[in-house]
PDB file of C-alpha atoms in Angstrom:
ATOM      1  CA  MET F  68     -26.297  41.860  10.248  1.00  0.00           C
ATOM      2  CA  THR F  69     -24.808  45.292   9.982  1.00  0.00           C
ATOM      3  CA  ARG F  70     -24.432  47.504  13.000  1.00  0.00           C
ATOM      4  CA  TRP F  71     -26.578  50.379  11.723  1.00  0.00           C
ATOM      5  CA  ILE F  72     -29.562  48.242  10.904  1.00  0.00           C
ATOM      6  CA  MET F  73     -29.884  46.648  14.311  1.00  0.00           C
ATOM      7  CA  PHE F  74     -30.860  49.172  16.931  1.00  0.00           C
ATOM      8  CA  ALA F  75     -29.738  52.217  18.783  1.00  0.00           C
ATOM      9  CA  GLY F  76     -32.624  52.799  21.117  1.00  0.00           C
ATOM     10  CA  CYS F  77     -30.435  51.764  24.000  1.00  0.00           C
ATOM     11  CA  ALA F  78     -27.240  53.487  22.993  1.00  0.00           C
ATOM     12  CA  ALA F  79     -25.351  55.190  20.251  1.00  0.00           C
ATOM     13  CA  PHE F  80     -24.305  51.675  19.322  1.00  0.00           C
ATOM     14  CA  PHE F  81     -24.878  51.984  15.654  1.00  0.00           C
ATOM     15  CA  ALA F  82     -23.717  55.415  14.726  1.00  0.00           C
ATOM     16  CA  ALA F  83     -20.674  56.209  12.642  1.00  0.00           C
ATOM     17  CA  ALA F  84     -17.530  54.134  12.547  1.00  0.00           C
ATOM     18  CA  PRO F  85     -14.634  54.972  14.839  1.00  0.00           C
ATOM     19  CA  ASN F  86     -12.575  57.890  13.727  1.00  0.00           C
ATOM     20  CA  GLY F  87     -10.087  58.253  16.527  1.00  0.00           C
ATOM     21  CA  VAL F  88     -11.778  61.145  18.314  1.00  0.00           C
ATOM     22  CA  ALA F  89     -10.748  61.205  21.948  1.00  0.00           C
ATOM     23  CA  ALA F  90     -13.351  60.239  24.517  1.00  0.00           C
ATOM     24  CA  ALA F  91     -14.181  62.118  27.693  1.00  0.00           C
ATOM     25  CA  SER F  92     -13.488  59.247  30.030  1.00  0.00           C
ATOM     26  CA  THR F  93     -11.744  58.493  33.233  1.00  0.00           C
ATOM     27  CA  THR F  94      -8.795  56.187  32.868  1.00  0.00           C
ATOM     28  CA  ALA F  95      -7.789  52.966  34.522  1.00  0.00           C
ATOM     29  CA  GLN F  96      -4.505  51.153  34.249  1.00  0.00           C
ATOM     30  CA  PRO F  97      -4.486  47.866  32.376  1.00  0.00           C
ATOM     31  CA  SER F  98      -4.585  45.091  34.916  1.00  0.00           C
ATOM     32  CA  ASN F  99      -4.225  41.361  35.083  1.00  0.00           C
ATOM     33  CA  ASN F 100      -5.689  41.418  38.569  1.00  0.00           C
ATOM     34  CA  SER F 101      -8.019  38.444  38.758  1.00  0.00           C
ATOM     35  CA  HIS F 102      -9.575  39.947  41.882  1.00  0.00           C
ATOM     36  CA  VAL F 103     -11.086  42.867  39.941  1.00  0.00           C
ATOM     37  CA  LEU F 104     -13.779  43.011  37.245  1.00  0.00           C
ATOM     38  CA  ARG F 105     -13.081  46.145  35.201  1.00  0.00           C
ATOM     39  CA  VAL F 106     -16.169  47.395  33.364  1.00  0.00           C
ATOM     40  CA  CYS F 107     -16.517  50.302  30.923  1.00  0.00           C
ATOM     41  CA  ALA F 108     -19.915  51.978  31.199  1.00  0.00           C
ATOM     42  CA  ASP F 109     -21.759  55.194  30.421  1.00  0.00           C
ATOM     43  CA  PRO F 110     -21.914  57.540  33.461  1.00  0.00           C
ATOM     44  CA  ASN F 111     -25.226  59.131  32.398  1.00  0.00           C
ATOM     45  CA  TYR F 112     -27.503  56.890  30.360  1.00  0.00           C
ATOM     46  CA  LEU F 113     -30.374  55.461  32.376  1.00  0.00           C
ATOM     47  CA  PRO F 114     -31.966  52.980  32.337  1.00  0.00           C
ATOM     48  CA  TYR F 115     -28.680  51.366  31.237  1.00  0.00           C
ATOM     49  CA  SER F 116     -26.087  52.804  33.585  1.00  0.00           C
ATOM     50  CA  ASN F 117     -24.978  55.848  35.488  1.00  0.00           C
ATOM     51  CA  ARG F 118     -22.224  56.817  37.871  1.00  0.00           C
ATOM     52  CA  ALA F 119     -24.518  56.246  40.862  1.00  0.00           C
ATOM     53  CA  GLY F 120     -25.016  52.610  39.866  1.00  0.00           C
ATOM     54  CA  GLN F 121     -28.766  52.952  39.225  1.00  0.00           C
ATOM     55  CA  GLY F 122     -29.030  51.313  35.792  1.00  0.00           C
ATOM     56  CA  PHE F 123     -29.792  47.692  34.951  1.00  0.00           C
ATOM     57  CA  GLU F 124     -26.363  47.241  33.405  1.00  0.00           C
ATOM     58  CA  ASN F 125     -24.879  48.484  36.701  1.00  0.00           C
ATOM     59  CA  LYS F 126     -26.920  45.905  38.591  1.00  0.00           C
ATOM     60  CA  ILE F 127     -25.943  43.086  36.236  1.00  0.00           C
ATOM     61  CA  ALA F 128     -22.272  44.083  36.565  1.00  0.00           C
ATOM     62  CA  GLU F 129     -22.590  43.980  40.357  1.00  0.00           C
ATOM     63  CA  LEU F 130     -24.199  40.555  40.188  1.00  0.00           C
ATOM     64  CA  VAL F 131     -21.494  39.215  37.875  1.00  0.00           C
ATOM     65  CA  ALA F 132     -18.628  40.617  39.933  1.00  0.00           C
ATOM     66  CA  LYS F 133     -20.073  39.117  43.101  1.00  0.00           C
ATOM     67  CA  ALA F 134     -20.559  35.737  41.437  1.00  0.00           C
ATOM     68  CA  MET F 135     -16.938  35.783  40.259  1.00  0.00           C
ATOM     69  CA  GLY F 136     -15.682  36.856  43.673  1.00  0.00           C
ATOM     70  CA  ARG F 137     -14.170  40.021  42.245  1.00  0.00           C
ATOM     71  CA  LYS F 138     -14.263  43.705  43.129  1.00  0.00           C
ATOM     72  CA  LEU F 139     -16.162  45.795  40.562  1.00  0.00           C
ATOM     73  CA  GLU F 140     -14.327  48.798  39.097  1.00  0.00           C
ATOM     74  CA  TYR F 141     -15.644  51.170  36.424  1.00  0.00           C
ATOM     75  CA  THR F 142     -14.098  53.247  33.697  1.00  0.00           C
ATOM     76  CA  TRP F 143     -16.685  55.858  32.749  1.00  0.00           C
ATOM     77  CA  ALA F 144     -17.126  57.010  29.156  1.00  0.00           C
ATOM     78  CA  SER F 145     -20.157  57.989  27.125  1.00  0.00           C
ATOM     79  CA  TYR F 146     -21.582  55.517  24.630  1.00  0.00           C
ATOM     80  CA  ARG F 147     -22.873  58.588  22.812  1.00  0.00           C
ATOM     81  CA  MET F 148     -19.555  60.201  22.036  1.00  0.00           C
ATOM     82  CA  HIS F 149     -18.679  61.346  18.530  1.00  0.00           C
ATOM     83  CA  GLY F 150     -18.088  58.199  16.524  1.00  0.00           C
ATOM     84  CA  GLY F 151     -20.709  56.272  18.456  1.00  0.00           C
ATOM     85  CA  PHE F 152     -20.413  52.962  20.231  1.00  0.00           C
ATOM     86  CA  SER F 153     -17.629  51.757  17.942  1.00  0.00           C
ATOM     87  CA  ASN F 154     -15.470  54.645  19.080  1.00  0.00           C
ATOM     88  CA  PHE F 155     -16.392  53.924  22.689  1.00  0.00           C
ATOM     89  CA  LEU F 156     -15.137  50.371  22.261  1.00  0.00           C
ATOM     90  CA  ALA F 157     -11.967  51.422  20.464  1.00  0.00           C
ATOM     91  CA  LEU F 158     -10.997  54.073  23.011  1.00  0.00           C
ATOM     92  CA  ASN F 159     -11.863  52.071  26.105  1.00  0.00           C
ATOM     93  CA  LEU F 160     -12.160  48.285  25.821  1.00  0.00           C
ATOM     94  CA  ASP F 161      -9.592  47.978  23.029  1.00  0.00           C
ATOM     95  CA  ALA F 162      -7.345  50.477  24.821  1.00  0.00           C
ATOM     96  CA  HIS F 163      -7.317  48.187  27.889  1.00  0.00           C
ATOM     97  CA  LYS F 164      -8.987  50.764  30.112  1.00  0.00           C
ATOM     98  CA  CYS F 165     -11.380  47.989  31.111  1.00  0.00           C
ATOM     99  CA  ASP F 166     -11.986  44.318  30.323  1.00  0.00           C
ATOM    100  CA  VAL F 167     -15.773  44.065  29.904  1.00  0.00           C
ATOM    101  CA  VAL F 168     -18.705  46.000  28.445  1.00  0.00           C
ATOM    102  CA  MET F 169     -22.203  44.973  29.443  1.00  0.00           C
ATOM    103  CA  ASN F 170     -24.049  45.599  26.197  1.00  0.00           C
ATOM    104  CA  LEU F 171     -22.657  44.026  23.054  1.00  0.00           C
ATOM    105  CA  PRO F 172     -25.144  42.729  20.486  1.00  0.00           C
ATOM    106  CA  THR F 173     -24.741  38.950  20.283  1.00  0.00           C
ATOM    107  CA  GLY F 174     -22.865  38.012  17.139  1.00  0.00           C
ATOM    108  CA  ASP F 175     -21.083  41.356  16.896  1.00  0.00           C
ATOM    109  CA  ASN F 176     -17.683  40.789  15.313  1.00  0.00           C
ATOM    110  CA  GLU F 177     -16.072  43.978  16.546  1.00  0.00           C
ATOM    111  CA  GLU F 178     -15.328  42.423  19.946  1.00  0.00           C
ATOM    112  CA  MET F 179     -15.862  38.963  21.422  1.00  0.00           C
ATOM    113  CA  ALA F 180     -19.369  38.393  22.755  1.00  0.00           C
ATOM    114  CA  THR F 181     -20.451  36.136  25.585  1.00  0.00           C
ATOM    115  CA  LYS F 182     -23.548  34.024  25.369  1.00  0.00           C
ATOM    116  CA  PRO F 183     -26.591  36.323  25.445  1.00  0.00           C
ATOM    117  CA  TYR F 184     -27.941  37.275  28.840  1.00  0.00           C
ATOM    118  CA  TYR F 185     -31.151  38.768  27.514  1.00  0.00           C
ATOM    119  CA  ARG F 186     -33.170  38.980  24.334  1.00  0.00           C
ATOM    120  CA  SER F 187     -35.719  41.676  23.627  1.00  0.00           C
ATOM    121  CA  SER F 188     -37.348  43.594  20.795  1.00  0.00           C
ATOM    122  CA  TYR F 189     -38.617  46.844  19.401  1.00  0.00           C
ATOM    123  CA  VAL F 190     -42.101  47.904  20.458  1.00  0.00           C
ATOM    124  CA  PHE F 191     -44.867  50.226  19.321  1.00  0.00           C
ATOM    125  CA  VAL F 192     -45.803  52.792  21.965  1.00  0.00           C
ATOM    126  CA  THR F 193     -49.209  54.449  21.619  1.00  0.00           C
ATOM    127  CA  ARG F 194     -51.749  56.235  23.788  1.00  0.00           C
ATOM    128  CA  LYS F 195     -54.356  53.860  25.211  1.00  0.00           C
ATOM    129  CA  GLY F 196     -57.247  56.167  24.447  1.00  0.00           C
ATOM    130  CA  LYS F 197     -56.484  56.337  20.738  1.00  0.00           C
ATOM    131  CA  HIS F 198     -57.381  52.667  20.082  1.00  0.00           C
ATOM    132  CA  LEU F 199     -55.086  52.503  17.051  1.00  0.00           C
ATOM    133  CA  HIS F 200     -54.693  48.693  17.145  1.00  0.00           C
ATOM    134  CA  ILE F 201     -51.260  48.839  15.536  1.00  0.00           C
ATOM    135  CA  ARG F 202     -49.939  45.290  15.239  1.00  0.00           C
ATOM    136  CA  SER F 203     -47.206  45.592  12.594  1.00  0.00           C
ATOM    137  CA  MET F 204     -45.242  48.168  10.629  1.00  0.00           C
ATOM    138  CA  ARG F 205     -47.615  47.592   7.736  1.00  0.00           C
ATOM    139  CA  SER F 206     -50.594  48.479   9.913  1.00  0.00           C
ATOM    140  CA  VAL F 207     -48.888  51.757  10.849  1.00  0.00           C
ATOM    141  CA  SER F 208     -49.304  52.847   7.228  1.00  0.00           C
ATOM    142  CA  MET F 209     -53.078  52.510   7.573  1.00  0.00           C
ATOM    143  CA  HIS F 210     -53.238  55.425  10.012  1.00  0.00           C
ATOM    144  CA  ALA F 211     -52.762  59.117   9.295  1.00  0.00           C
ATOM    145  CA  ILE F 212     -50.418  59.603  12.246  1.00  0.00           C
ATOM    146  CA  LYS F 213     -46.885  60.777  12.841  1.00  0.00           C
ATOM    147  CA  ILE F 214     -44.397  57.948  13.400  1.00  0.00           C
ATOM    148  CA  GLY F 215     -41.523  58.512  15.809  1.00  0.00           C
ATOM    149  CA  PHE F 216     -38.309  56.517  15.628  1.00  0.00           C
ATOM    150  CA  GLU F 217     -34.680  56.654  16.730  1.00  0.00           C
ATOM    151  CA  ALA F 218     -32.428  57.661  13.845  1.00  0.00           C
ATOM    152  CA  GLY F 219     -30.203  54.958  12.395  1.00  0.00           C
ATOM    153  CA  THR F 220     -32.186  51.977  13.661  1.00  0.00           C
ATOM    154  CA  THR F 221     -34.149  49.070  12.241  1.00  0.00           C
ATOM    155  CA  PRO F 222     -37.482  50.953  12.304  1.00  0.00           C
ATOM    156  CA  GLU F 223     -35.994  53.686  10.111  1.00  0.00           C
ATOM    157  CA  THR F 224     -35.084  51.027   7.580  1.00  0.00           C
ATOM    158  CA  ALA F 225     -38.638  49.704   7.566  1.00  0.00           C
ATOM    159  CA  ILE F 226     -40.179  53.172   7.387  1.00  0.00           C
ATOM    160  CA  LYS F 227     -38.104  53.912   4.294  1.00  0.00           C
ATOM    161  CA  MET F 228     -38.975  50.569   2.701  1.00  0.00           C
ATOM    162  CA  LEU F 229     -42.680  51.238   3.267  1.00  0.00           C
ATOM    163  CA  GLY F 230     -42.494  54.798   1.940  1.00  0.00           C
ATOM    164  CA  LEU F 231     -43.578  56.371   5.237  1.00  0.00           C
ATOM    165  CA  MET F 232     -40.821  58.935   5.745  1.00  0.00           C
ATOM    166  CA  GLU F 233     -43.117  61.890   4.991  1.00  0.00           C
ATOM    167  CA  ASN F 234     -45.105  61.022   8.119  1.00  0.00           C
ATOM    168  CA  ALA F 235     -42.078  60.150  10.247  1.00  0.00           C
ATOM    169  CA  VAL F 236     -40.101  62.081  12.869  1.00  0.00           C
ATOM    170  CA  ALA F 237     -36.530  61.074  13.717  1.00  0.00           C
ATOM    171  CA  PHE F 238     -35.282  61.333  17.305  1.00  0.00           C
ATOM    172  CA  HIS F 239     -31.602  61.420  18.253  1.00  0.00           C
ATOM    173  CA  VAL F 240     -31.492  60.226  21.851  1.00  0.00           C
ATOM    174  CA  ALA F 241     -28.780  57.708  21.000  1.00  0.00           C
ATOM    175  CA  SER F 242     -26.397  60.400  19.806  1.00  0.00           C
ATOM    176  CA  ASN F 243     -27.070  63.094  22.415  1.00  0.00           C
ATOM    177  CA  PRO F 244     -25.291  62.547  25.766  1.00  0.00           C
ATOM    178  CA  ASN F 245     -27.797  64.834  27.493  1.00  0.00           C
ATOM    179  CA  ALA F 246     -30.943  63.157  26.173  1.00  0.00           C
ATOM    180  CA  SER F 247     -33.008  60.485  27.926  1.00  0.00           C
ATOM    181  CA  PRO F 248     -35.094  57.724  26.317  1.00  0.00           C
ATOM    182  CA  ARG F 249     -37.892  59.121  28.490  1.00  0.00           C
ATOM    183  CA  GLN F 250     -38.246  61.813  25.816  1.00  0.00           C
ATOM    184  CA  LEU F 251     -39.549  59.199  23.396  1.00  0.00           C
ATOM    185  CA  LEU F 252     -42.479  58.451  25.701  1.00  0.00           C
ATOM    186  CA  GLN F 253     -43.100  62.113  26.401  1.00  0.00           C
ATOM    187  CA  ALA F 254     -43.441  62.722  22.662  1.00  0.00           C
ATOM    188  CA  VAL F 255     -46.245  60.147  22.486  1.00  0.00           C
ATOM    189  CA  GLN F 256     -47.997  61.456  25.567  1.00  0.00           C
ATOM    190  CA  ASP F 257     -47.834  65.038  24.274  1.00  0.00           C
ATOM    191  CA  GLY F 258     -49.222  64.019  20.897  1.00  0.00           C
ATOM    192  CA  LYS F 259     -46.112  65.015  18.947  1.00  0.00           C
ATOM    193  CA  VAL F 260     -46.234  61.548  17.374  1.00  0.00           C
ATOM    194  CA  GLY F 261     -49.082  59.039  17.217  1.00  0.00           C
ATOM    195  CA  VAL F 262     -46.807  56.031  17.576  1.00  0.00           C
ATOM    196  CA  MET F 263     -43.190  55.624  18.678  1.00  0.00           C
ATOM    197  CA  VAL F 264     -41.215  52.615  17.466  1.00  0.00           C
ATOM    198  CA  THR F 265     -38.365  52.033  19.896  1.00  0.00           C
ATOM    199  CA  TRP F 266     -36.151  49.463  21.628  1.00  0.00           C
ATOM    200  CA  GLU F 267     -38.149  48.131  24.559  1.00  0.00           C
ATOM    201  CA  PRO F 268     -35.331  47.963  27.155  1.00  0.00           C
ATOM    202  CA  ALA F 269     -34.695  51.686  26.542  1.00  0.00           C
ATOM    203  CA  ILE F 270     -38.149  52.740  27.728  1.00  0.00           C
ATOM    204  CA  GLY F 271     -39.497  49.861  29.825  1.00  0.00           C
ATOM    205  CA  ALA F 272     -38.288  51.330  33.119  1.00  0.00           C
ATOM    206  CA  PHE F 273     -40.008  54.646  32.366  1.00  0.00           C
ATOM    207  CA  MET F 274     -43.394  53.222  31.363  1.00  0.00           C
ATOM    208  CA  LYS F 275     -44.659  53.326  34.958  1.00  0.00           C
ATOM    209  CA  ASP F 276     -44.503  57.124  34.758  1.00  0.00           C
ATOM    210  CA  PHE F 277     -46.764  57.152  31.684  1.00  0.00           C
ATOM    211  CA  PRO F 278     -49.894  55.178  32.662  1.00  0.00           C
ATOM    212  CA  GLY F 279     -51.767  56.453  29.632  1.00  0.00           C
ATOM    213  CA  LEU F 280     -49.363  54.705  27.248  1.00  0.00           C
ATOM    214  CA  GLN F 281     -49.193  51.100  26.090  1.00  0.00           C
ATOM    215  CA  MET F 282     -46.668  49.094  24.128  1.00  0.00           C
ATOM    216  CA  ARG F 283     -46.842  46.131  21.763  1.00  0.00           C
ATOM    217  CA  ARG F 284     -43.982  44.101  20.330  1.00  0.00           C
ATOM    218  CA  VAL F 285     -43.093  44.717  16.648  1.00  0.00           C
ATOM    219  CA  PRO F 286     -43.233  41.458  14.674  1.00  0.00           C
ATOM    220  CA  SER F 287     -40.729  40.517  11.978  1.00  0.00           C
ATOM    221  CA  GLU F 288     -42.039  41.112   8.469  1.00  0.00           C
ATOM    222  CA  GLU F 289     -41.173  40.927   4.787  1.00  0.00           C
ATOM    223  CA  TYR F 290     -41.981  44.158   3.015  1.00  0.00           C
ATOM    224  CA  ALA F 291     -41.573  43.183  -0.619  1.00  0.00           C
ATOM    225  CA  PRO F 292     -41.033  40.023  -2.687  1.00  0.00           C
ATOM    226  CA  GLY F 293     -37.398  39.028  -2.769  1.00  0.00           C
ATOM    227  CA  LEU F 294     -36.379  41.265   0.132  1.00  0.00           C
ATOM    228  CA  PRO F 295     -35.133  39.723   3.385  1.00  0.00           C
ATOM    229  CA  GLN F 296     -37.371  39.634   6.424  1.00  0.00           C
ATOM    230  CA  VAL F 297     -36.818  42.615   8.708  1.00  0.00           C
ATOM    231  CA  ASN F 298     -36.153  41.432  12.243  1.00  0.00           C
ATOM    232  CA  TYR F 299     -36.931  43.520  15.329  1.00  0.00           C
ATOM    233  CA  THR F 300     -35.710  41.102  18.007  1.00  0.00           C
ATOM    234  CA  TYR F 301     -32.089  40.959  19.184  1.00  0.00           C
ATOM    235  CA  SER F 302     -29.990  39.175  21.773  1.00  0.00           C
ATOM    236  CA  MET F 303     -27.587  41.092  23.988  1.00  0.00           C
ATOM    237  CA  SER F 304     -24.313  39.865  25.443  1.00  0.00           C
ATOM    238  CA  MET F 305     -21.414  41.120  27.474  1.00  0.00           C
ATOM    239  CA  GLY F 306     -18.320  41.928  25.424  1.00  0.00           C
ATOM    240  CA  VAL F 307     -14.609  41.322  25.960  1.00  0.00           C
ATOM    241  CA  ARG F 308     -11.580  42.013  23.781  1.00  0.00           C
ATOM    242  CA  LYS F 309     -10.896  39.555  20.997  1.00  0.00           C
ATOM    243  CA  GLY F 310      -8.685  36.782  22.267  1.00  0.00           C
ATOM    244  CA  ASP F 311      -9.730  37.085  25.911  1.00  0.00           C
ATOM    245  CA  LYS F 312     -11.275  33.623  25.900  1.00  0.00           C
ATOM    246  CA  ALA F 313     -10.608  32.977  29.588  1.00  0.00           C
ATOM    247  CA  LEU F 314     -12.650  35.961  30.698  1.00  0.00           C
ATOM    248  CA  ARG F 315     -15.422  35.173  28.214  1.00  0.00           C
ATOM    249  CA  ALA F 316     -15.604  31.626  29.530  1.00  0.00           C
ATOM    250  CA  ALA F 317     -15.818  32.915  33.104  1.00  0.00           C
ATOM    251  CA  LEU F 318     -18.629  35.308  32.152  1.00  0.00           C
ATOM    252  CA  ASP F 319     -20.460  32.582  30.229  1.00  0.00           C
ATOM    253  CA  LYS F 320     -20.349  30.428  33.349  1.00  0.00           C
ATOM    254  CA  VAL F 321     -21.921  33.197  35.428  1.00  0.00           C
ATOM    255  CA  ILE F 322     -24.615  33.766  32.783  1.00  0.00           C
ATOM    256  CA  ALA F 323     -25.412  30.045  32.714  1.00  0.00           C
ATOM    257  CA  THR F 324     -25.487  29.571  36.487  1.00  0.00           C
ATOM    258  CA  HIS F 325     -27.267  32.803  37.465  1.00  0.00           C
ATOM    259  CA  LYS F 326     -30.049  32.985  34.880  1.00  0.00           C
ATOM    260  CA  SER F 327     -32.788  33.446  37.449  1.00  0.00           C
ATOM    261  CA  GLU F 328     -30.979  36.273  39.267  1.00  0.00           C
ATOM    262  CA  ILE F 329     -30.192  38.022  35.986  1.00  0.00           C
ATOM    263  CA  GLY F 330     -33.790  37.678  34.867  1.00  0.00           C
ATOM    264  CA  ALA F 331     -35.077  39.011  38.173  1.00  0.00           C
ATOM    265  CA  THR F 332     -32.749  41.992  37.971  1.00  0.00           C
ATOM    266  CA  LEU F 333     -33.883  42.842  34.448  1.00  0.00           C
ATOM    267  CA  ALA F 334     -37.526  42.432  35.457  1.00  0.00           C
ATOM    268  CA  LYS F 335     -37.101  45.184  38.064  1.00  0.00           C
ATOM    269  CA  PHE F 336     -36.375  47.515  35.130  1.00  0.00           C
ATOM    270  CA  ASN F 337     -39.334  46.203  33.125  1.00  0.00           C
ATOM    271  CA  VAL F 338     -37.007  44.616  30.565  1.00  0.00           C
ATOM    272  CA  ARG F 339     -39.322  41.962  29.155  1.00  0.00           C
ATOM    273  CA  LEU F 340     -37.414  38.939  27.964  1.00  0.00           C
ATOM    274  CA  LEU F 341     -37.867  36.724  24.942  1.00  0.00           C
ATOM    275  CA  PRO F 342     -36.510  33.171  24.736  1.00  0.00           C
ATOM    276  CA  ASN F 343     -33.277  32.726  22.835  1.00  0.00           C
ATOM    277  CA  PRO F 344     -33.384  30.690  19.624  1.00  0.00           C
ATOM    278  CA  ARG F 345     -32.620  27.035  20.309  1.00  0.00           C
ATOM    279  CA  HIS F 346     -29.972  26.832  17.633  1.00  0.00           C
ATOM    280  CA  PHE F 347     -28.423  30.272  17.918  1.00  0.00           C
ATOM    281  CA  ASN F 348     -24.742  30.291  16.926  1.00  0.00           C
ATOM    282  CA  TYR F 349     -23.031  32.054  19.820  1.00  0.00           C
ATOM    283  CA  SER F 350     -19.511  31.784  18.451  1.00  0.00           C
ATOM    284  CA  ASN F 351     -18.086  34.838  16.736  1.00  0.00           C
ATOM    285  CA  ASN F 352     -14.415  34.108  17.173  1.00  0.00           C
TER     286      ASN F 352
END
């Protein structure tokens, strides 16, 4: 599962590979202090995180630190820097400016992932009054409407496979540090696009401000004989540096013993959860 094909609705996770461009981040000294949980996070990317601690990743980090009996400390750096999320990881987690990131796709081999703490999917967002009844990417092609999507994500792949690019509009929230996922909903409300296909956790918290909009989960589909099924559902983990098995084990323990609190925290941000596969292979190291 390549990075670019997964999703970027929640971050610039799947942009270009790291190229060594320096990040605009605060710095923290490497520490072996077991009394501190050092987290790298974006200072301005709600609903994920911000410097004021208002995002759901902030709240999960607070919960985890408390459960571990540690003080929470942040190193702030944009996920949406040049070079994308890979560069963020290289210049912060790998550089020992912190020990944990809160948003690594489960199974990612770039770092070492914990067991997933949530699983969600892409969704269609449409205006309620339009009655489009869009239930799959194939059904999108049956409507003469503009299709919005975040550049470099799974929906873009499907749109290309289905030959729908002429009716599609790419958005670049995941690569613009000043953009908000709220813009994706505004585009639907304003009629700039008839349907937006986006990562549900990116826009769930903002849906309450758009009562005229509705969302429906995008199902996995096969678009041509012999081609692999395109999957729109992904699990998310916390990430630690490769080799830091002790910290991963400690985080896994918190995830396993605080499922209800984590779920309740995510629910406050309208992050709707899907069950994890029973036989998911969590090990990537």
